[in-house]
Coordinates of C-alpha atoms in Angstrom, one line a residue:
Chain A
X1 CA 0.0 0.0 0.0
X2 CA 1.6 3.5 -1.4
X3 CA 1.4 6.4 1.5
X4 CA 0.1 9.8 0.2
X5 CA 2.4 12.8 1.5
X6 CA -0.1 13.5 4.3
X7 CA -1.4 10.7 5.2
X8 CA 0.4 10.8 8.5
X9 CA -1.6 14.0 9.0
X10 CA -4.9 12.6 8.8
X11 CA -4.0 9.3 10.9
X12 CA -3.2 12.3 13.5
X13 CA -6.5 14.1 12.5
X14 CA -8.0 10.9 13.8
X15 CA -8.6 9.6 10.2
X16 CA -10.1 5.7 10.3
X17 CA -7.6 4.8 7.6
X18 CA -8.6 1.9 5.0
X19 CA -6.8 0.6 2.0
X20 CA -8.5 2.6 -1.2
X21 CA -7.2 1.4 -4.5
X22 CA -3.6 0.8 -3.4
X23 CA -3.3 4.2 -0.9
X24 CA -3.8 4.5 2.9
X25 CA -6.9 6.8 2.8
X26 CA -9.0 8.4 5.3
X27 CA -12.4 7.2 5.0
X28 CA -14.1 9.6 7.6
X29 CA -12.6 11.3 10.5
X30 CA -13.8 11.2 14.2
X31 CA -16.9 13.6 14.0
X32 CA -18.5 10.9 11.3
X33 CA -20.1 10.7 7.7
X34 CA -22.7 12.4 8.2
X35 CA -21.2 15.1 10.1
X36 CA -19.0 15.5 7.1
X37 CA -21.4 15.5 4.3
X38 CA -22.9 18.2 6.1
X39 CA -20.6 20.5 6.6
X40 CA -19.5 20.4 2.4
X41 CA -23.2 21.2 2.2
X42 CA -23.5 24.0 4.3
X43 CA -20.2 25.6 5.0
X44 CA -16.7 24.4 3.7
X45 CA -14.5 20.9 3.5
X46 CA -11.4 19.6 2.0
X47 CA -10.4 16.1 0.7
X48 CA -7.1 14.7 -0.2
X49 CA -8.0 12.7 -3.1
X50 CA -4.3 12.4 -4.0
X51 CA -4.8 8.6 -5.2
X52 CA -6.5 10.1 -8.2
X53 CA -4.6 9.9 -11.5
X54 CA -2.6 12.2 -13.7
X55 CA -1.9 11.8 -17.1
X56 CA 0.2 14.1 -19.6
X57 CA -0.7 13.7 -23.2
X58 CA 1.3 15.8 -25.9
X59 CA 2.8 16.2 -29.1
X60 CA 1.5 17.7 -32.6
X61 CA -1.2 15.3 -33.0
X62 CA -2.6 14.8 -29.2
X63 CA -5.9 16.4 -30.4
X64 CA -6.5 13.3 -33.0
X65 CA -5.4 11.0 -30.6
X66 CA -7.3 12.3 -28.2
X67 CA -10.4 12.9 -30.3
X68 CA -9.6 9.3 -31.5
X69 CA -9.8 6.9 -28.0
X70 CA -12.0 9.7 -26.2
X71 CA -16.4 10.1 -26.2
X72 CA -16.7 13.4 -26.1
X73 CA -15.5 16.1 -28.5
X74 CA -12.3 17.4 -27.3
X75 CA -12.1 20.3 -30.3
X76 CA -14.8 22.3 -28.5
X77 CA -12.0 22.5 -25.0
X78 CA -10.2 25.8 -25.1
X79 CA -6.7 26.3 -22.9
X80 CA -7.9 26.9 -19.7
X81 CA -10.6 24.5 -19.9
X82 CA -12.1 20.6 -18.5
X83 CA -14.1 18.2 -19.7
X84 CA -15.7 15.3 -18.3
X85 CA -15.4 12.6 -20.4
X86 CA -14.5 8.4 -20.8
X87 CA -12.6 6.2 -22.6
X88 CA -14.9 3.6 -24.4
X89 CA -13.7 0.2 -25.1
X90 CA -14.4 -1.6 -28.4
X91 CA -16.9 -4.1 -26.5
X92 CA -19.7 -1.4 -25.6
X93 CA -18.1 -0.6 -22.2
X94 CA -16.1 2.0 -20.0
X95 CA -12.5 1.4 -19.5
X96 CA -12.8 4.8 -17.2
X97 CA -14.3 7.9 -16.8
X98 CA -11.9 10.8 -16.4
X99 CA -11.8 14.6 -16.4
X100 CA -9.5 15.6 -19.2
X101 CA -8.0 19.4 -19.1
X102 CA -6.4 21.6 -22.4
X103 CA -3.2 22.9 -20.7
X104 CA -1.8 24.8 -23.6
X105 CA -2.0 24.1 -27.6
X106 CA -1.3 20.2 -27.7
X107 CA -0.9 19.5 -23.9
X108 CA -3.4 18.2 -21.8
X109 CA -4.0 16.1 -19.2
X110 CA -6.4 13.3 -17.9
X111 CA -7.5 13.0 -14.2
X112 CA -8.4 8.9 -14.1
X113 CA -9.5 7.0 -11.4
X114 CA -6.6 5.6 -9.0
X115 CA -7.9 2.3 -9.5
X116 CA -7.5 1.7 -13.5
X117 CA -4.8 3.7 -13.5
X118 CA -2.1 0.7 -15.0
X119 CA -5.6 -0.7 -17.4
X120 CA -5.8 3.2 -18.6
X121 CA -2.1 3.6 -19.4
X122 CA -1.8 0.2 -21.3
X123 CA -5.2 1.4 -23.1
X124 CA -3.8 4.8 -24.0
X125 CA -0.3 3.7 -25.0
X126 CA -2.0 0.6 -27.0
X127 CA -3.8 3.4 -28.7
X128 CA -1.0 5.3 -29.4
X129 CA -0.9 5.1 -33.1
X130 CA 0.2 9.6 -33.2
X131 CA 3.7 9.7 -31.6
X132 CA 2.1 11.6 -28.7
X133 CA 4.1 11.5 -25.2
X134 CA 2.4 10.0 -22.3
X135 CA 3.4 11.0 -19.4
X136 CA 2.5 9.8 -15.9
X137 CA 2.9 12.1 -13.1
X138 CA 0.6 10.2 -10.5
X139 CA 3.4 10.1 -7.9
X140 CA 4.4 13.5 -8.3
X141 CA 1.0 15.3 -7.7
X142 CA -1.5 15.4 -4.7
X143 CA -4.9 16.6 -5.4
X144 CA -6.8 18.7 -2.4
X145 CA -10.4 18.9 -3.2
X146 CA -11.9 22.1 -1.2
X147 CA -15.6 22.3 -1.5
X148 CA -18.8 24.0 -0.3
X149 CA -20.5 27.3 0.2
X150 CA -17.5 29.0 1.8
X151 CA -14.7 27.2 -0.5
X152 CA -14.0 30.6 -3.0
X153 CA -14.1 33.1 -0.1
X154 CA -11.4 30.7 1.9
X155 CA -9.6 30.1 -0.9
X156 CA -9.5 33.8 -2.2
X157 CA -7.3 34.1 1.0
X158 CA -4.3 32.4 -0.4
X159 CA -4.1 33.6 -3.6
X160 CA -4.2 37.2 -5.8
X161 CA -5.7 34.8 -9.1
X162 CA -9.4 36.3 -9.2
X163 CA -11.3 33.1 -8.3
X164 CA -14.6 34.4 -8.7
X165 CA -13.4 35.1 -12.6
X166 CA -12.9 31.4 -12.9
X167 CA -15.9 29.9 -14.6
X168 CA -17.5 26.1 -14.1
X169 CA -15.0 23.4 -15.3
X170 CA -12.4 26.3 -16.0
X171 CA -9.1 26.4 -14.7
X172 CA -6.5 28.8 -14.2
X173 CA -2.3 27.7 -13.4
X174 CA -1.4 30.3 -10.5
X175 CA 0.3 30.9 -7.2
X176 CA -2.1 30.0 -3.9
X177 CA -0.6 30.0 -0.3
X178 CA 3.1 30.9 -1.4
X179 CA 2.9 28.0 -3.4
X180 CA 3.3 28.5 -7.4
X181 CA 2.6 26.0 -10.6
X182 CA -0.8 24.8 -9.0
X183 CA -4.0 23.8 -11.3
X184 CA -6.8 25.8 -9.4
X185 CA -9.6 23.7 -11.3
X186 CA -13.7 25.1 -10.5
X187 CA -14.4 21.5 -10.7
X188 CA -15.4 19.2 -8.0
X189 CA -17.6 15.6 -7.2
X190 CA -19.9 16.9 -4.9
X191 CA -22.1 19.1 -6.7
X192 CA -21.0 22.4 -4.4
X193 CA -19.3 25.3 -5.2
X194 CA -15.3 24.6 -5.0
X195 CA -12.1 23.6 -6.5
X196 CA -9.5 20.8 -7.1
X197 CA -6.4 22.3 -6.5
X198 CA -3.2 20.1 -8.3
X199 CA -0.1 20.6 -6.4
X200 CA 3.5 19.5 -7.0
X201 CA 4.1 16.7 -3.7
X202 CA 6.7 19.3 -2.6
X203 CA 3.8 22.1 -2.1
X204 CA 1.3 19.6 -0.7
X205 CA 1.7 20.1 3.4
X206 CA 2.4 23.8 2.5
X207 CA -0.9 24.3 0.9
X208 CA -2.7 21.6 3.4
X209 CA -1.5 23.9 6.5
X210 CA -2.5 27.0 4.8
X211 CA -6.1 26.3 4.0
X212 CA -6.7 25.6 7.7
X213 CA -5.1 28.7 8.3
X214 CA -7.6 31.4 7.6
X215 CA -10.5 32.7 9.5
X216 CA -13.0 30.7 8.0
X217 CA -13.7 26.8 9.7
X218 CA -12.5 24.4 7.9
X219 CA -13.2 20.3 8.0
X220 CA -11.3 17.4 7.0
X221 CA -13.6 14.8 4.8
X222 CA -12.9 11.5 3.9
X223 CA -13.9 9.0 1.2
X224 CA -17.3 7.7 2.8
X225 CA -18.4 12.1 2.6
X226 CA -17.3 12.1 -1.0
X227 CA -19.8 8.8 -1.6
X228 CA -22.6 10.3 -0.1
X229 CA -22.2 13.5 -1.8
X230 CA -21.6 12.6 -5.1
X231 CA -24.6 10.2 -5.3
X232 CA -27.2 13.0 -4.1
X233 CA -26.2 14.6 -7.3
X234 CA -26.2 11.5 -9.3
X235 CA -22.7 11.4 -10.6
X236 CA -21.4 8.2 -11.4
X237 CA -18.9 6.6 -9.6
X238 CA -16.7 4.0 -11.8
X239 CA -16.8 0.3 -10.1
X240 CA -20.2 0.9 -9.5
X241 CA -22.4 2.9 -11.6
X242 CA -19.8 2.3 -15.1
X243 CA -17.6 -0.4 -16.0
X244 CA -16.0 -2.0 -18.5
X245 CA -19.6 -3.8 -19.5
X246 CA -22.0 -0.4 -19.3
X247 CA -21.7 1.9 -22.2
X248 CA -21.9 4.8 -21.9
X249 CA -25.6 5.3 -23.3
X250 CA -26.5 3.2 -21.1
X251 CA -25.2 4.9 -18.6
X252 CA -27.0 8.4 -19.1
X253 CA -23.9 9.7 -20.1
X254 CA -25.2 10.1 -23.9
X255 CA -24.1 13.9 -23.1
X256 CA -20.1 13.4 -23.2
X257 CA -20.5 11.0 -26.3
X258 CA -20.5 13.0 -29.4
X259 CA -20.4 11.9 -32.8
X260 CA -19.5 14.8 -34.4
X261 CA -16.2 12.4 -34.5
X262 CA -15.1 8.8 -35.0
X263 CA -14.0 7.2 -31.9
X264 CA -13.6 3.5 -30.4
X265 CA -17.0 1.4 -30.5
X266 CA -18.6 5.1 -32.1
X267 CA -20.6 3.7 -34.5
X268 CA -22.0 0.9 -31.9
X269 CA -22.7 3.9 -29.6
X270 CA -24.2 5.8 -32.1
X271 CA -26.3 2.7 -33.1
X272 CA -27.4 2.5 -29.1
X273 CA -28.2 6.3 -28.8
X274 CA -30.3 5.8 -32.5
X275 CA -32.2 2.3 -31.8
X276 CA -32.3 2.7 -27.7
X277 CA -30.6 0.4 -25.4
X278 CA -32.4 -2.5 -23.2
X279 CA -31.5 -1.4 -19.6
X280 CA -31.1 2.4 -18.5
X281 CA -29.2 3.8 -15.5
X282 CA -31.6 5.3 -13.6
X283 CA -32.1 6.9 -10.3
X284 CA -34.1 5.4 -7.6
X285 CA -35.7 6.6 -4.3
X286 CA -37.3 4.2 -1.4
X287 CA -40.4 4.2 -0.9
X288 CA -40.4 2.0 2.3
X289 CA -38.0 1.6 4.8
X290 CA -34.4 0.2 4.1
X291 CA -31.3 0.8 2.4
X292 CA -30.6 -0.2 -1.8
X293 CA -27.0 -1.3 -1.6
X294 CA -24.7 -2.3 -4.4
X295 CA -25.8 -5.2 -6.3
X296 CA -29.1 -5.5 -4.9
X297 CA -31.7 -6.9 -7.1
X298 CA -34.2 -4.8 -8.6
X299 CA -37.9 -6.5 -9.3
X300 CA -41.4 -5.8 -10.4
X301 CA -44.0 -6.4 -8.9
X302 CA -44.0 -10.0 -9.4
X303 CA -41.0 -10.6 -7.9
X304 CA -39.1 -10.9 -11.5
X305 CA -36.1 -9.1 -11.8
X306 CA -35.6 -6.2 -14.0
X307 CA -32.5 -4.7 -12.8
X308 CA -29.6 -4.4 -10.0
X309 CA -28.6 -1.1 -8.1
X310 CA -25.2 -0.2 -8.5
X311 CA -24.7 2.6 -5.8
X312 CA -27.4 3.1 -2.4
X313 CA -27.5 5.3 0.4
X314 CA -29.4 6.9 3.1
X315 CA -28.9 10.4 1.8
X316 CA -28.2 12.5 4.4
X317 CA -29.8 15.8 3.4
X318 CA -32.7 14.4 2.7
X319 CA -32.9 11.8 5.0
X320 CA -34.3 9.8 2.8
X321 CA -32.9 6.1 0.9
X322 CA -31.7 6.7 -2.2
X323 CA -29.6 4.5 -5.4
X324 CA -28.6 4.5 -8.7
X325 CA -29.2 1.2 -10.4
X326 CA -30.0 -0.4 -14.3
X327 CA -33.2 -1.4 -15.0
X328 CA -34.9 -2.6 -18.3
X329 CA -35.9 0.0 -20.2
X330 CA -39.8 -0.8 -19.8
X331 CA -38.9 0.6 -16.2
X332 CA -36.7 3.9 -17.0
X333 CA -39.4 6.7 -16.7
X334 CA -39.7 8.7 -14.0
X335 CA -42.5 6.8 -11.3
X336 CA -41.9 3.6 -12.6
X337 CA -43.2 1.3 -10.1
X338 CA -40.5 -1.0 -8.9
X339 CA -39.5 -3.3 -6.3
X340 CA -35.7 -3.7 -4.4
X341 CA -35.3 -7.0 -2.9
X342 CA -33.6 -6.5 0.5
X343 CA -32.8 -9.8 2.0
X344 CA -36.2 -11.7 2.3
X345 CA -37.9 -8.3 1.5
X346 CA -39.2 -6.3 -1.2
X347 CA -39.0 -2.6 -0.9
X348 CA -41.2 -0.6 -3.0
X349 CA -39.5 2.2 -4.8
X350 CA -39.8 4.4 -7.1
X351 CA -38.0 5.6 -10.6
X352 CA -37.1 9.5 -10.1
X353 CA -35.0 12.2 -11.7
X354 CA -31.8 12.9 -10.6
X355 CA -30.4 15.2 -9.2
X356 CA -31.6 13.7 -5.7
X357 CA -30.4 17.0 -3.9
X358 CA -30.8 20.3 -6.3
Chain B
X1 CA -14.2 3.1 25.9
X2 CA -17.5 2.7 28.3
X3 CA -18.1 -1.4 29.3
X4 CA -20.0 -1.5 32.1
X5 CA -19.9 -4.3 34.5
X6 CA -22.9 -5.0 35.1
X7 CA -23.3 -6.4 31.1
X8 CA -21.9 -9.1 29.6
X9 CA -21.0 -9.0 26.5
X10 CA -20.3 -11.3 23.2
X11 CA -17.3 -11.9 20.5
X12 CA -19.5 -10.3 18.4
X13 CA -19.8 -7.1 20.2
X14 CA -22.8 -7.3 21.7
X15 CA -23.6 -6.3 25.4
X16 CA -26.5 -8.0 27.5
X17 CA -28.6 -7.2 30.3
X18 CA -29.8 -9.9 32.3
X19 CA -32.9 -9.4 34.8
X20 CA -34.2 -12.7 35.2
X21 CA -35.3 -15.2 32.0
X22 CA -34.9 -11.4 29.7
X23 CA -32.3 -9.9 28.4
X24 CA -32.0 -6.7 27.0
X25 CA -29.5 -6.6 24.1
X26 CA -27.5 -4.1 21.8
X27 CA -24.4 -3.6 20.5
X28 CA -20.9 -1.7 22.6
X29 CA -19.5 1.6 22.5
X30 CA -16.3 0.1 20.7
X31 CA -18.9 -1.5 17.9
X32 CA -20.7 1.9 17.3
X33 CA -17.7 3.4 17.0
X34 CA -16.2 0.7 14.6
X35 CA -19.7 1.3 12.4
X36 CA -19.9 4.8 12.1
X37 CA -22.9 6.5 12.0
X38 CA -25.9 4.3 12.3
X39 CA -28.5 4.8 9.6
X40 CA -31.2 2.4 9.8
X41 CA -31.9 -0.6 12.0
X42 CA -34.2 -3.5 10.8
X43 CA -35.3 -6.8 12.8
X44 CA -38.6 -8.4 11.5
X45 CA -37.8 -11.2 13.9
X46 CA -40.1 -10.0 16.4
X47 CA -42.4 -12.7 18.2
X48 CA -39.7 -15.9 16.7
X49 CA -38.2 -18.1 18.9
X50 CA -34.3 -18.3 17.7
X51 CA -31.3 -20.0 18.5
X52 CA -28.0 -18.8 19.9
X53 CA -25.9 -17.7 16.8
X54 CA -28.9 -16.8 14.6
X55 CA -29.5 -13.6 12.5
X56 CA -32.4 -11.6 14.5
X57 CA -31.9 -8.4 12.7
X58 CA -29.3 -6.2 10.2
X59 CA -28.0 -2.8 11.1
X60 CA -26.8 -0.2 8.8
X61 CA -24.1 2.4 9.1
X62 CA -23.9 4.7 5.9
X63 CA -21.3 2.1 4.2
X64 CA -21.6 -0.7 5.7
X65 CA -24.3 -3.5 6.3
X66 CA -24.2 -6.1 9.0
X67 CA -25.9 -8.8 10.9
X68 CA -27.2 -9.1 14.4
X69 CA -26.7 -12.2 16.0
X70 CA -29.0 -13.8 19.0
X71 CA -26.0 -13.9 21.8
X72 CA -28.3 -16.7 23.2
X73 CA -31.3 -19.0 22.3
X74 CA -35.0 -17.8 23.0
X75 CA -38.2 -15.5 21.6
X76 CA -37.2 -11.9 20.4
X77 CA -40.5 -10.6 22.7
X78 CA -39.7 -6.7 22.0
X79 CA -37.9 -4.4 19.1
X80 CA -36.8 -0.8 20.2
X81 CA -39.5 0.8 17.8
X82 CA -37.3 4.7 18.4
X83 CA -34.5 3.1 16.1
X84 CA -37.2 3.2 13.8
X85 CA -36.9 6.8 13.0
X86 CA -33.5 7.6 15.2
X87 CA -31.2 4.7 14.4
X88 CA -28.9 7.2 15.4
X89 CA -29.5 6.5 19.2
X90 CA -27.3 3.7 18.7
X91 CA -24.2 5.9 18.3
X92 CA -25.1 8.6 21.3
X93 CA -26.8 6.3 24.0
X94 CA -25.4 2.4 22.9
X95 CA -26.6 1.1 26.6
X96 CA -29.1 2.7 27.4
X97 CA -31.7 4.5 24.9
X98 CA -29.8 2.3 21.7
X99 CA -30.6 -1.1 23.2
X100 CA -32.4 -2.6 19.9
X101 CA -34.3 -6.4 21.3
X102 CA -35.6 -8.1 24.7
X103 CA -35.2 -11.6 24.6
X104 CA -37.0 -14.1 26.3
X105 CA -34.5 -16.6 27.4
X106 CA -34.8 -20.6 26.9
X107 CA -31.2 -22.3 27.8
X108 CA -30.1 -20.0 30.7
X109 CA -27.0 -22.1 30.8
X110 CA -25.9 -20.5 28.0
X111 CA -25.2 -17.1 29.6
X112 CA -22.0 -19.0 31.8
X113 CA -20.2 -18.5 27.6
X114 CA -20.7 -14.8 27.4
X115 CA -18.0 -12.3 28.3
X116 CA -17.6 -10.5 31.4
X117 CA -17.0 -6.5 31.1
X118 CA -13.4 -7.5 31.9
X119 CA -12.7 -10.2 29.2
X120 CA -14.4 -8.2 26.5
X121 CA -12.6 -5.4 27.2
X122 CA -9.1 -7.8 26.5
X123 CA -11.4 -8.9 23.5
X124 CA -11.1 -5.5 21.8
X125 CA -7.4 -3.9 23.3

């Protein structure tokens, strides 16, 4: 198991520290989840999702290559720029979802999941058919995710770059707490206002101590928060929601997968998005008491099955049970009448529209 | 960590009161805390007669999902209904307002294999 630079300092924080793809990782801190998930919502919070994934791709013709093994349309990023986006494989699945950043004419780079890091690279470099450079800085770079109501005024602290000026899934490369070179990325997997700051591991401790330096409160959160968050707003969370067997239209994610472009398994996708595909992702909320959890069976009212959840929760803002999960198509409209088998029982539930938390 | 003596308690973390042929059962301080928070409770076991080592009932935390076990053999005569709507009590008040069945014991012998405060406290140091 690979250490993080600071994961020392949340063991001290009083981090419950678990093995999460490969790193020691806080998974909540001594206050609890739902303390957490609360406080992103209301007031401020940082995680150290350093595990996450950083890929350089460039050279002359990284566009193509890019445009090439990539869903969505990677002409219409500008410098200064993300999109979220995946990497289809040629069988109709995900090999991973990933944001992907224009750093400056034929540089960019792609934030992938900690976890397929080694299947992306061999995809990408298998792919390789443009002479573009890959180059994997995963072990150089921590990523500090500060997010929630208060994240731009705290941040705005520690740095003269005008965050306000910096748009939705815009970036900007600046100095922040003394610290210079770091991404200051308006992006975030919680559905609050904040950013993912990229830092050079030298600047990582420097930056961590400065955030908790200013006037405003700020909170430690760990991976179990980042669940629970991410799946009030529906995102999809790869392992569970996408694999390398859901595509992508499947998925809901018809909006990254453009085919104003060829790409791997396009005209498949295009096909899927044309003729409809058999099961939809879709999101579901209890009706009666209990808890969807991943892989969960999903039935009509006859007890046949029609689907499986892929994420569940008791959402703790609404305080209510909540899951993502496919289901045959017949099922995908909003009010569909369906059934969660939960051990011996069948929970009725109910097809809604995401997000779960506005 | 809070064991109190008077309990006795189980490898699988859970603490009983005896007072007479009931006990009163739920799970430690050391088990809430291992859990997290507590999110929903569920034992439809109610009015069955189990035996010792049995499922009687599941209990959430926001990532996790496991089983309750009977610590001994007998009818599940009562559920705390306030876990219900504040599963939560389990985390603040784990032996006192958190206690989750009554049992109505059958093999009495059976308590001379649980744990005393002392032992379970080696159990989880």
């Amino acid at each position: 198991m690979k250490k993080l630079v600071l994961s020392d300092v949340h063991e001290s924080l009083g981090g419950k520290m678990v093995d999460f793809a490969g790193y020691y990782m806080p998974v909540q801190y001594s206050k609890g989840v739902k303390f957490e998930h609360q406080i992103v919502r209301q007031e401020v919070g940082v995680f150290d999702v350093s595990h996450m994934g950083e890929v350089f791709v460039s050279g002359e013709n990284s566009l193509d290559f890019l445009q090439s093994i990539t869903s969505n349309d990677v002409s219409k990023l500008t410098v200064g720029k993300v999109q979220y986006t995946c990497l289809p494989n040629a069988d109709g699945g995900i090999v991973d979802d990933f944001l992907l950043y224009k750093i400056e004419e034929n540089k960019y780079l792609l934030v992938v999941n900690a976890s397929n890091m080694k299947k992306d690279l061999m995809w990408i470099n298998d792919h390789n058919s443009f002479n573009c450079t890959i180059d994997n800085q995963s072990e150089n770079y921590s990523l500090l995710a500060v997010q929630g109501p208060h994240s731009i005024e705290l941040l705005q602290q520690l740095t003269d770059v005008d965050l306000s000026e910096i748009k939705y899934y815009n970036f900007k490369i600046g100095n922040i707490a003394g610290v210079d070179n770091v991404i200051l990325s308006r992006t975030g997997y919680t559905g609050e206002i904040g950013f993912e700051l990229y830092v050079r591991n030298e600047g990582t401790k420097q930056l961590w101590d400065a955030l908790f330096s200013t006037n405003i409160k700020l909170e430690a959160i760990g991976l179990a928060a980042r669940d629970t968050l991410r799946l009030e707003k529906g995102f999809c969370l790869y392992g569970n929601d996408i694999n390398d067997s859901t595509s992508p239209i499947e998925a809901g994610l018809g909006w990254i997968t453009k085919f104003t472009k060829k790409f791997v398994n396009s005209e498949n996708l295009k096909k899927q998005k044309e003729e409809g595909v058999s099961r939809k992702l879709v999101a579901i909320e209890l009706i009666d008491k209990g808890i969807a959890r991943k892989d969960y069976l999903i039935v009509d009212v006859d007890g046949k099955e029609i689907g499986v959840i892929t994420s569940g929760t008791m959402s703790p803002t609404l305080n209510k049970s909540i899951a993502l999960g496919y289901v045959s198509s017949e099922y995908k409209s909003v009010d569909s009448e369906i059934y969660i088998q939960v051990r011996k029982k069948q929970i009725k539930a109910n097809v809604v529209s995401l997000p779960f938390v506005k | 960590m809070n064991i109190p003596e008077n309990l006795k308690y189980t490898k699988n973390h859970e603490w009983l009161k005896v007072e007479d042929n009931i006990a009163t059962i739920g799970i430690s301080e050391f088990a809430q805390g291992e859990l997290g928070d507590i999110v929903f409770v569920e034992v439809d076991t109610e009015g069955e007669s189990l035996d010792m080592e049995e499922v009687f009932g599941t209990i959430e935390a926001v990532k996790t999902v496991s089983d309750l076990f009977m610590p001994i053999t007998g009818e599940v005569t009562e559920f705390n209904e306030t876990l219900e709507d504040e599963p939560e009590l389990i985390n603040s008040s784990p032996y006192d307002k958190g206690w989750i069945v009554k049992v109505e014991m059958s093999e009495m012998s059976e308590l001379d294999n649980l744990l005393s405060a002392e032992e379970y406290k080696n159990l989880i140091s």
